[in-house]
């Protein structure tokens, strides 16, 4: 893989892509958690952005590989346990990022296409700074502030009402407001206040914050509101959630109305008639960035017309009607002190660079990913080299240039043996990744697999994090996943260990017990078999019913052929399954695990509605919406939009000019409706 995500995604095989998406999901989740929970990020926002972007690009290329735990389906981190949780009446969305003018133009083209707008129809946008704080939703009932909540994971946030009441910018009471009004915006700390706060903290030998954003988050998310009150927090409004009545017909008018009710709005908020105006405003904001009293990391554009916003809706976690135009990556120079090679769950050897820590765009960076053997060779990297690194958006830092290349000296020698178990490390034909061939005898692979097994997308065992897995594995308690269900045998010993109290031990054991009778698809996914994501795990269970039946079929002589007949399973996946289940050690582990975990019977989890699983074909020219919008509507109803009519088609939506498909539908006796009737179906479902 390369430093540019575009190059990287193009070069991947499908199997690599699945693997990469899995790693991205984990990596992004981990950084999200660090960012939101610990207020102590390891990577810069730009680096984080690059990861999210790589994920989005891969998903665009391989939509069938989108994972249920994909970061594109989640927003931020799940709320931490210290504060009470509150479900948002309307989800708090995130934003899609763009990094160039071209991407902004593409955003507008997408909007036009989706709404099926003629070329000459103007699309007014709003443009405003993207404030680097944390978003907060303020709920007013009968003009009184009743609830303030952080974003959390977008669906559930944390109740910070008493804390928000201490923020001067946030009105406590409103006059002339709708009966029910949720105002959303950014809680932030000014650069000046941040510096003063940190000076005070340092003097008092208290925690010093990495940047204003972390200081704002740490100050708002306090159990004790008197601490929040002592912190100089500010608020800028940028949107709304649930409403009892519409605020206006456009974003700009709604913002004006909210400003009139007393909510602070950025002075740099503008209504832009054309994309050129919007881009010019971006330039202006970028120029004034250093002088602004608070940190910003880009400009947010929104489609001004609210009826269009409504139609555009959202995809994954982000609205189709908004775009964050991020400022370019920040770069810095430092020394690459060491190159270490880590071993992942599937045995992949990943080189990691340890740097002399250096500040890049407000965050100290000490580690960079070096991706793989080829990347080290491409940059000719050696330990001790001076390097230029970059952090773009919220992405993991990368080396973009070797500043002390020396062709006479060889680049870092990539290990030919696994640094953890000494087994041979090889690259499969045509693959850039080098893998340890040690399988389960490799302790690193074993531990990484266990971490994967308990992770959020798999068994999701609360209290059994990566550190705990490492601790238990070092004690010799965990060899395979079955041992997790035997941890109770070590209760007495665990109670004697530092950091473990009766309550935490019993909570952990209860969390494990609670996973008996769990979803077999997530258990299968949790086994960490190469190329088996949750979607494939579900497909396999749909075909075989139980993990036992799958294991038996896969291990058999004709395993590969039999597996290849399953929808969604290709030869690479079939071979990976065969290899895994053919291995006696894996079968023994699995038998022990199934005996202890006793997974539930598999149920297909799709939500049942009248249209679930139905097939709909759109034909002819649609007048009020684009094909994409029509398709999105069908998908929202749980139906599938197909390209051709067959006996399996349940409904044909025909617009003017419909030809052979309409004829075929009539011949087959398939129900045919017009666009108006379709709109009624959508409204009724
Ligand atoms: S609009 C429906 N406008 O950026 C989209 N968000 O990366 C909701 N943010 O969660 C967000 N400044 O916390 C919007 N002017 C602005 C913003 C802004 C900062 C934050 C917000 C959001 C995050 C997405």
PDB file of C-alpha atoms in Angstrom, residues 478-597:
ATOM      1  CA  UNK A 478      -5.994 -18.367  27.149  1.00  0.00           C
ATOM      2  CA  UNK A 479      -4.885 -20.567  24.302  1.00  0.00           C
ATOM      3  CA  UNK A 480      -8.001 -20.485  22.174  1.00  0.00           C
ATOM      4  CA  UNK A 481     -11.427 -18.840  22.295  1.00  0.00           C
ATOM      5  CA  UNK A 482     -12.928 -21.758  24.246  1.00  0.00           C
ATOM      6  CA  UNK A 483     -10.715 -20.804  27.178  1.00  0.00           C
ATOM      7  CA  UNK A 484     -12.602 -17.552  27.539  1.00  0.00           C
ATOM      8  CA  UNK A 485     -15.588 -19.583  28.687  1.00  0.00           C
ATOM      9  CA  UNK A 486     -13.341 -21.347  31.207  1.00  0.00           C
ATOM     10  CA  UNK A 487     -12.040 -18.188  32.863  1.00  0.00           C
ATOM     11  CA  UNK A 488     -14.273 -18.818  35.886  1.00  0.00           C
ATOM     12  CA  UNK A 489     -11.791 -21.545  36.869  1.00  0.00           C
ATOM     13  CA  UNK A 490      -9.276 -18.769  37.493  1.00  0.00           C
ATOM     14  CA  UNK A 491     -11.570 -16.571  39.581  1.00  0.00           C
ATOM     15  CA  UNK A 492      -9.669 -16.986  42.856  1.00  0.00           C
ATOM     16  CA  UNK A 493      -6.324 -16.351  41.214  1.00  0.00           C
ATOM     17  CA  UNK A 494      -7.643 -13.339  39.357  1.00  0.00           C
ATOM     18  CA  UNK A 495      -8.954 -11.818  42.595  1.00  0.00           C
ATOM     19  CA  UNK A 496      -5.413 -11.879  43.902  1.00  0.00           C
ATOM     20  CA  UNK A 497      -4.108  -9.839  40.985  1.00  0.00           C
ATOM     21  CA  UNK A 498      -3.507  -6.143  41.010  1.00  0.00           C
ATOM     22  CA  UNK A 499      -6.268  -4.063  39.494  1.00  0.00           C
ATOM     23  CA  UNK A 500      -8.951  -6.720  39.945  1.00  0.00           C
ATOM     24  CA  UNK A 501     -11.640  -6.400  42.581  1.00  0.00           C
ATOM     25  CA  UNK A 502     -14.505  -8.729  43.345  1.00  0.00           C
ATOM     26  CA  UNK A 503     -16.913  -6.484  41.437  1.00  0.00           C
ATOM     27  CA  UNK A 504     -14.824  -6.191  38.291  1.00  0.00           C
ATOM     28  CA  UNK A 505     -14.070  -9.923  38.264  1.00  0.00           C
ATOM     29  CA  UNK A 506     -17.716 -10.874  38.702  1.00  0.00           C
ATOM     30  CA  UNK A 507     -18.849  -8.351  36.118  1.00  0.00           C
ATOM     31  CA  UNK A 508     -16.415  -9.828  33.639  1.00  0.00           C
ATOM     32  CA  UNK A 509     -17.494 -13.406  34.338  1.00  0.00           C
ATOM     33  CA  UNK A 510     -21.137 -12.375  34.052  1.00  0.00           C
ATOM     34  CA  UNK A 511     -20.427 -10.640  30.730  1.00  0.00           C
ATOM     35  CA  UNK A 512     -18.883 -13.875  29.467  1.00  0.00           C
ATOM     36  CA  UNK A 513     -21.763 -16.021  30.730  1.00  0.00           C
ATOM     37  CA  UNK A 514     -24.165 -13.648  29.014  1.00  0.00           C
ATOM     38  CA  UNK A 515     -22.631 -14.653  25.686  1.00  0.00           C
ATOM     39  CA  UNK A 516     -23.830 -18.207  25.983  1.00  0.00           C
ATOM     40  CA  UNK A 517     -26.564 -18.727  23.454  1.00  0.00           C
ATOM     41  CA  UNK A 518     -25.221 -15.824  21.341  1.00  0.00           C
ATOM     42  CA  UNK A 519     -25.596 -15.127  17.620  1.00  0.00           C
ATOM     43  CA  UNK A 520     -23.766 -17.947  15.777  1.00  0.00           C
ATOM     44  CA  UNK A 521     -22.863 -15.649  12.870  1.00  0.00           C
ATOM     45  CA  UNK A 522     -20.892 -13.362  15.158  1.00  0.00           C
ATOM     46  CA  UNK A 523     -19.259 -16.355  16.785  1.00  0.00           C
ATOM     47  CA  UNK A 524     -18.247 -17.688  13.376  1.00  0.00           C
ATOM     48  CA  UNK A 525     -16.962 -14.270  12.350  1.00  0.00           C
ATOM     49  CA  UNK A 526     -15.119 -14.100  15.679  1.00  0.00           C
ATOM     50  CA  UNK A 527     -13.081 -17.181  14.813  1.00  0.00           C
ATOM     51  CA  UNK A 528     -11.032 -14.864  12.642  1.00  0.00           C
ATOM     52  CA  UNK A 529     -10.878 -17.092   9.593  1.00  0.00           C
ATOM     53  CA  UNK A 530      -9.220 -15.223   6.761  1.00  0.00           C
ATOM     54  CA  UNK A 531     -11.646 -13.431   4.441  1.00  0.00           C
ATOM     55  CA  UNK A 532     -14.699 -14.256   6.579  1.00  0.00           C
ATOM     56  CA  UNK A 533     -16.446 -11.023   7.474  1.00  0.00           C
ATOM     57  CA  UNK A 534     -19.771 -10.908   9.234  1.00  0.00           C
ATOM     58  CA  UNK A 535     -21.692 -10.762   5.967  1.00  0.00           C
ATOM     59  CA  UNK A 536     -20.050 -13.932   4.676  1.00  0.00           C
ATOM     60  CA  UNK A 537     -20.555 -15.559   8.072  1.00  0.00           C
ATOM     61  CA  UNK A 538     -24.293 -14.872   7.766  1.00  0.00           C
ATOM     62  CA  UNK A 539     -24.377 -16.176   4.191  1.00  0.00           C
ATOM     63  CA  UNK A 540     -22.661 -19.357   5.326  1.00  0.00           C
ATOM     64  CA  UNK A 541     -25.101 -19.933   8.147  1.00  0.00           C
ATOM     65  CA  UNK A 542     -28.005 -19.242   5.858  1.00  0.00           C
ATOM     66  CA  UNK A 543     -26.683 -22.041   3.648  1.00  0.00           C
ATOM     67  CA  UNK A 544     -25.579 -24.542   6.304  1.00  0.00           C
ATOM     68  CA  UNK A 545     -27.801 -23.773   9.293  1.00  0.00           C
ATOM     69  CA  UNK A 546     -25.178 -24.431  11.954  1.00  0.00           C
ATOM     70  CA  UNK A 547     -21.453 -23.938  12.424  1.00  0.00           C
ATOM     71  CA  UNK A 548     -21.072 -27.696  12.931  1.00  0.00           C
ATOM     72  CA  UNK A 549     -22.655 -28.439   9.563  1.00  0.00           C
ATOM     73  CA  UNK A 550     -20.473 -25.822   7.916  1.00  0.00           C
ATOM     74  CA  UNK A 551     -17.327 -27.214   9.561  1.00  0.00           C
ATOM     75  CA  UNK A 552     -18.165 -30.730   8.447  1.00  0.00           C
ATOM     76  CA  UNK A 553     -18.823 -29.698   4.867  1.00  0.00           C
ATOM     77  CA  UNK A 554     -15.774 -27.448   4.691  1.00  0.00           C
ATOM     78  CA  UNK A 555     -13.384 -30.036   6.081  1.00  0.00           C
ATOM     79  CA  UNK A 556     -14.574 -32.743   3.700  1.00  0.00           C
ATOM     80  CA  UNK A 557     -12.978 -33.860   0.425  1.00  0.00           C
ATOM     81  CA  UNK A 558     -15.361 -31.793  -1.714  1.00  0.00           C
ATOM     82  CA  UNK A 559     -15.341 -28.917   0.748  1.00  0.00           C
ATOM     83  CA  UNK A 560     -14.133 -26.267  -1.648  1.00  0.00           C
ATOM     84  CA  UNK A 561     -16.618 -27.193  -4.357  1.00  0.00           C
ATOM     85  CA  UNK A 562     -19.501 -27.375  -1.915  1.00  0.00           C
ATOM     86  CA  UNK A 563     -18.660 -24.033  -0.334  1.00  0.00           C
ATOM     87  CA  UNK A 564     -18.264 -22.335  -3.693  1.00  0.00           C
ATOM     88  CA  UNK A 565     -21.915 -23.062  -4.398  1.00  0.00           C
ATOM     89  CA  UNK A 566     -22.965 -20.764  -1.553  1.00  0.00           C
ATOM     90  CA  UNK A 567     -24.063 -17.333  -2.682  1.00  0.00           C
ATOM     91  CA  UNK A 568     -21.436 -14.751  -1.783  1.00  0.00           C
ATOM     92  CA  UNK A 569     -18.642 -17.324  -1.428  1.00  0.00           C
ATOM     93  CA  UNK A 570     -15.919 -17.349  -4.058  1.00  0.00           C
ATOM     94  CA  UNK A 571     -12.933 -19.666  -4.430  1.00  0.00           C
ATOM     95  CA  UNK A 572     -10.656 -17.614  -2.157  1.00  0.00           C
ATOM     96  CA  UNK A 573     -13.137 -17.694   0.697  1.00  0.00           C
ATOM     97  CA  UNK A 574     -13.909 -21.379   0.089  1.00  0.00           C
ATOM     98  CA  UNK A 575     -10.247 -22.243   0.262  1.00  0.00           C
ATOM     99  CA  UNK A 576      -9.708 -20.246   3.432  1.00  0.00           C
ATOM    100  CA  UNK A 577     -12.619 -22.082   5.067  1.00  0.00           C
ATOM    101  CA  UNK A 578     -11.392 -25.441   3.899  1.00  0.00           C
ATOM    102  CA  UNK A 579      -7.894 -24.744   5.194  1.00  0.00           C
ATOM    103  CA  UNK A 580      -9.221 -23.652   8.536  1.00  0.00           C
ATOM    104  CA  UNK A 581     -11.634 -26.500   9.156  1.00  0.00           C
ATOM    105  CA  UNK A 582      -9.337 -29.116   7.699  1.00  0.00           C
ATOM    106  CA  UNK A 583      -6.835 -28.386  10.448  1.00  0.00           C
ATOM    107  CA  UNK A 584      -7.540 -30.858  13.335  1.00  0.00           C
ATOM    108  CA  UNK A 585      -6.394 -28.386  15.960  1.00  0.00           C
ATOM    109  CA  UNK A 586      -8.950 -25.826  14.776  1.00  0.00           C
ATOM    110  CA  UNK A 587     -11.729 -28.422  14.788  1.00  0.00           C
ATOM    111  CA  UNK A 588     -10.869 -29.415  18.355  1.00  0.00           C
ATOM    112  CA  UNK A 589     -10.919 -25.783  19.473  1.00  0.00           C
ATOM    113  CA  UNK A 590     -14.208 -25.245  17.734  1.00  0.00           C
ATOM    114  CA  UNK A 591     -15.829 -28.311  19.297  1.00  0.00           C
ATOM    115  CA  UNK A 592     -14.758 -27.165  22.762  1.00  0.00           C
ATOM    116  CA  UNK A 593     -15.973 -23.642  22.059  1.00  0.00           C
ATOM    117  CA  UNK A 594     -19.376 -24.744  20.779  1.00  0.00           C
ATOM    118  CA  UNK A 595     -19.857 -27.024  23.787  1.00  0.00           C
ATOM    119  CA  UNK A 596     -19.212 -24.123  26.146  1.00  0.00           C
ATOM    120  CA  UNK A 597     -20.746 -21.201  24.271  1.00  0.00           C
TER     121      UNK A 597
END
